[in-house]
Coordinates of C-alpha atoms in Angstrom, one line a residue:
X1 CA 11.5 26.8 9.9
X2 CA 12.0 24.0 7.5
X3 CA 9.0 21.7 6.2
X4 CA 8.7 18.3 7.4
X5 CA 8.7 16.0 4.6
X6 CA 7.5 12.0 4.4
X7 CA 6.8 9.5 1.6
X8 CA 3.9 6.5 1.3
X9 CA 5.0 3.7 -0.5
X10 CA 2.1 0.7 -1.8
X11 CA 3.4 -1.9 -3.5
X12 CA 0.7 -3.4 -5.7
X13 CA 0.5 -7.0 -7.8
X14 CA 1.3 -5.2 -11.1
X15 CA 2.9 -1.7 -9.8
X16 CA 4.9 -0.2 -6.5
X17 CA 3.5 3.7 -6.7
X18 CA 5.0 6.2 -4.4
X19 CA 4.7 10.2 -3.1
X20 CA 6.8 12.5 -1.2
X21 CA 4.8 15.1 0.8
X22 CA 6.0 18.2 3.0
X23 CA 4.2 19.2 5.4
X24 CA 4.3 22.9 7.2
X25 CA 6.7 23.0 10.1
X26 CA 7.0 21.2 13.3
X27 CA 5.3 17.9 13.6
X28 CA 2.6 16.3 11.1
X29 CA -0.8 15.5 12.1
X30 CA -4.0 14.7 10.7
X31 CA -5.5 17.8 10.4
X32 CA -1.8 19.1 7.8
X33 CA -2.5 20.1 4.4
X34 CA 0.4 18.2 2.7
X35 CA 2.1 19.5 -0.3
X36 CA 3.0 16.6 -3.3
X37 CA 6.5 17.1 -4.0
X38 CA 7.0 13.9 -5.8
X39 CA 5.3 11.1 -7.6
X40 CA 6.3 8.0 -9.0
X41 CA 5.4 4.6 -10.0
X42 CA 7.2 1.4 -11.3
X43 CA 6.1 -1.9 -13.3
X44 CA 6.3 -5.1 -11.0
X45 CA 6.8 -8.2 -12.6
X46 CA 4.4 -11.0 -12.2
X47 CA 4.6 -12.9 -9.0
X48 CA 6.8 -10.5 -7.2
X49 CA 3.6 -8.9 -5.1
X50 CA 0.8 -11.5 -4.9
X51 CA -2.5 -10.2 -2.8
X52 CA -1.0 -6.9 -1.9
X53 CA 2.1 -9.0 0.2
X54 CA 5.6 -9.2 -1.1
X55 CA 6.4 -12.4 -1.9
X56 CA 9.7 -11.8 -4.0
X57 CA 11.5 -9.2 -1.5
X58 CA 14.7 -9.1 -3.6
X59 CA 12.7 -7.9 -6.7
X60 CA 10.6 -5.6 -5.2
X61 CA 13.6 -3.7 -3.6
X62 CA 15.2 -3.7 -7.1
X63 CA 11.8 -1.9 -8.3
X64 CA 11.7 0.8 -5.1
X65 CA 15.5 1.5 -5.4
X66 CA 14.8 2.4 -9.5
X67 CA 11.5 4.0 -8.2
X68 CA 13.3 6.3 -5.7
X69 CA 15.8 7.6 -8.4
X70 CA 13.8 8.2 -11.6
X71 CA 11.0 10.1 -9.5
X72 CA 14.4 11.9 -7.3
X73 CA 12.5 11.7 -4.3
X74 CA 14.5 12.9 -0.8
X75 CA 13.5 11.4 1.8
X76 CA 14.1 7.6 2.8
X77 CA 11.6 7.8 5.9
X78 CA 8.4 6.2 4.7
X79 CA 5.0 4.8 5.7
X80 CA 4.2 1.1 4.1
X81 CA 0.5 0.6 3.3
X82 CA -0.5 -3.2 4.3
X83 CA -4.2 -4.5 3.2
X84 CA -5.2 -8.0 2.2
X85 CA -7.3 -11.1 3.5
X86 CA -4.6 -11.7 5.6
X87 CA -5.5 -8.1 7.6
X88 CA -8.3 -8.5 10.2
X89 CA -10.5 -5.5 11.0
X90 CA -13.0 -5.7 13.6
X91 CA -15.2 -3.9 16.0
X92 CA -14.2 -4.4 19.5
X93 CA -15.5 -2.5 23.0
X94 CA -12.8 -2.5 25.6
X95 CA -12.3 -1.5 29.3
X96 CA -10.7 2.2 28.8
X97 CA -7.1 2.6 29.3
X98 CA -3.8 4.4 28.3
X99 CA -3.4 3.7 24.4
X100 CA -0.1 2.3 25.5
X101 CA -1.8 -0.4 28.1
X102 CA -4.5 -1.0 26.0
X103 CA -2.5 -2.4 23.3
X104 CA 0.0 -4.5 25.5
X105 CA -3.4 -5.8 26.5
X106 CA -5.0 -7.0 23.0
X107 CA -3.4 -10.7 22.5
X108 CA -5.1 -11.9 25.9
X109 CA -8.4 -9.7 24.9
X110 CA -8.5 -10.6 21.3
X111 CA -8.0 -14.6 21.0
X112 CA -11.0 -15.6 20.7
X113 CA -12.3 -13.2 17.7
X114 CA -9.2 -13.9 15.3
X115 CA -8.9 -16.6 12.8
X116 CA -5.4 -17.2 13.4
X117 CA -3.6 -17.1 17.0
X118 CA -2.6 -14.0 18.6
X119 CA 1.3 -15.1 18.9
X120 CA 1.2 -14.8 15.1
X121 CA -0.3 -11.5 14.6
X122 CA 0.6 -7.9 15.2
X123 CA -2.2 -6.4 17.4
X124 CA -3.3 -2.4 17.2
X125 CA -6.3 -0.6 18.1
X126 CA -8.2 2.2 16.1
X127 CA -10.7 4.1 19.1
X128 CA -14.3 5.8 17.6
X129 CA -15.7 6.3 20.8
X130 CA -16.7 5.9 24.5
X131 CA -19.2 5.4 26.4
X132 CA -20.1 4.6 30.2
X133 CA -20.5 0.7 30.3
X134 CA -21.7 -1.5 32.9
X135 CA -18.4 -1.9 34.4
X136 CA -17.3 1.8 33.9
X137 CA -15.5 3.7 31.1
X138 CA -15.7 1.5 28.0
X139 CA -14.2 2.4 24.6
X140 CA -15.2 1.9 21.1
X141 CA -13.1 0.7 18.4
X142 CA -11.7 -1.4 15.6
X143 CA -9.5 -4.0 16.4
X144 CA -6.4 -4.6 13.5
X145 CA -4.6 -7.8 13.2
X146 CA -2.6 -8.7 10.5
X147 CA -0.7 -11.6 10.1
X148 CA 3.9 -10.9 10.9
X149 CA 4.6 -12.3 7.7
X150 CA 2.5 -9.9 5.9
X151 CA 4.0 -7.3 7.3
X152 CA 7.8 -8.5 7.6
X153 CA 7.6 -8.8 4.2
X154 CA 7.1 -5.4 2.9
X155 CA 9.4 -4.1 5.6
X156 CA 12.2 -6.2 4.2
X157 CA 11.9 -5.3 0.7
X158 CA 11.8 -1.4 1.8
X159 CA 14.3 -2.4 4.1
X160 CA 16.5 -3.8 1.5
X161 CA 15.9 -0.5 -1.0
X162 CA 17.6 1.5 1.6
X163 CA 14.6 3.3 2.6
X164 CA 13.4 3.3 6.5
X165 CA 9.8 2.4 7.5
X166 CA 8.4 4.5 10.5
X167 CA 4.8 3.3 10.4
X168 CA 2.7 0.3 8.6
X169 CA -0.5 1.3 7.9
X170 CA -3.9 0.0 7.0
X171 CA -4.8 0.4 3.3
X172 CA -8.6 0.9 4.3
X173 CA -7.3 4.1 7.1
X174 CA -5.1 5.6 4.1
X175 CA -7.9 5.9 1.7
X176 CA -10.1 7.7 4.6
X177 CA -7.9 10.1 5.3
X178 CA -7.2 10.7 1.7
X179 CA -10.5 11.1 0.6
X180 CA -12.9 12.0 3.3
X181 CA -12.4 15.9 3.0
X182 CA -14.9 18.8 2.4
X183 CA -18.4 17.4 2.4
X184 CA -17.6 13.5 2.6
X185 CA -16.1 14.6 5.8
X186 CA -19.6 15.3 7.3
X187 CA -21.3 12.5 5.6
X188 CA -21.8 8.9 5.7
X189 CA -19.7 7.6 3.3
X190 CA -18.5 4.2 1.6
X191 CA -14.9 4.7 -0.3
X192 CA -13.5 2.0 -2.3
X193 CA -10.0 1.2 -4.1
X194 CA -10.1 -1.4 -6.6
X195 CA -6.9 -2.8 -7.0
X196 CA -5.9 -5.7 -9.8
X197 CA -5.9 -8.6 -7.0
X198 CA -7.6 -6.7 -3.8
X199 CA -10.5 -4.3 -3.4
X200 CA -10.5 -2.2 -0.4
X201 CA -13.2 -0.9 1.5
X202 CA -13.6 1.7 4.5
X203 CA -17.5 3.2 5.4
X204 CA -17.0 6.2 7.6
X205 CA -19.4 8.4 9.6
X206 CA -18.6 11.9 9.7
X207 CA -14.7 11.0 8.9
X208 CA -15.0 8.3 11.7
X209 CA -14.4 4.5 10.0
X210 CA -17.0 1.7 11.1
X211 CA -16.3 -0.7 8.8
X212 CA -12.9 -1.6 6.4
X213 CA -12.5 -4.6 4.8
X214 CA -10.2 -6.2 2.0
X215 CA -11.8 -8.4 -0.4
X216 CA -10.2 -10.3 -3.6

């Protein structure tokens, strides 16, 4: 059967970097052990990224399209990587429902906690746990906001390089499943990406985050 294959793209203030990865066959999950087929990276002019957002889309496509052809990647399917001030991450205990539900649900549970309105964010949920509240089955979790023009953004200028996003991720979740393998995986653990405009931060217990945060 033929490998899956996929590509992460992160678009930094001085340099867009990107992989391609195959995965065994059928569907990839968490627990795969990708394979690096490609790697590649590309200068970004001043300006055109500023706080890990595009802010110059027409640029930044310029850069991915030369990205994808010198490093001959394959695949146009990729997952962005979204992580700034901008990004809210916070602990939140909800009534248990369907995944589905429960997200349709976050902008009239979430209002109150954000620093910006709900109508202007995109809402998801990362679980960690349950337990048996007061008022029944209760889940444990962080709660991800992140402002639409932080996001539209870096899906335009993908967009625009002819590739095709199928997932925006959190910066803070990509470095946790990067690194927290072998013996970091049964640990307590703080992991941190220093950037050239934003530092991110994810501490995990036994593989599990608790706190992520992006700091400039």
């Amino acid at each position: 059967m033929a490998k899956s294959r996929g590509a992460g793209l992160d678009s930094g203030a001085r340099a867009g970097r990107a992989v391609e990865l195959a995965f065994g066959s059928g569907v990839p999950s968490l627990l795969s052990r990708p394979t690096l087929i490609h790697y590649g990276t590309v200068a970004l002019p001043p300006g055109a990224v500023h706080d890990a957002e595009v802010t110059d889309s027409a640029i930044v496509a310029a850069a991915i399209r030369e990205l994808w052809q010198t490093a001959k990647f394959t695949t146009k399917d990729v997952v962005l990587g979204v992580g700034n001030q901008r990004v809210v991450v916070r602990d939140l205990e909800v009534p248990w429902l369907p995944m589905t539900q429960l997200r349709a649900s976050l902008p009239f549970q979430v209002q109150d906690m954000l620093p910006l309105s709900a109508d202007e964010a995109l809402l998801d949920y990362y679980p960690t746990g349950e337990f048996a509240g007061p008022s029944g089955r209760t889940l444990q979790g962080l709660l991800v906001a992140a402002t639409r023009d932080t996001v539209r953004n870096n899906v335009i200028a993908a967009e625009s390089a002819g590739l095709r996003p199928q997932v925006v991720d959190l910066n803070a979740f990509a470095l946790l499943r990067a690194m927290a393998r072998g013996e970091v995986a049964e640990q307590t653990a703080a992991l941190v990406d220093v950037g050239a405009q934003v530092t991110n931060v994810v501490i995990a217990a036994h593989g599990v985050p608790r706190f992520a945060r992006a700091i400039a």
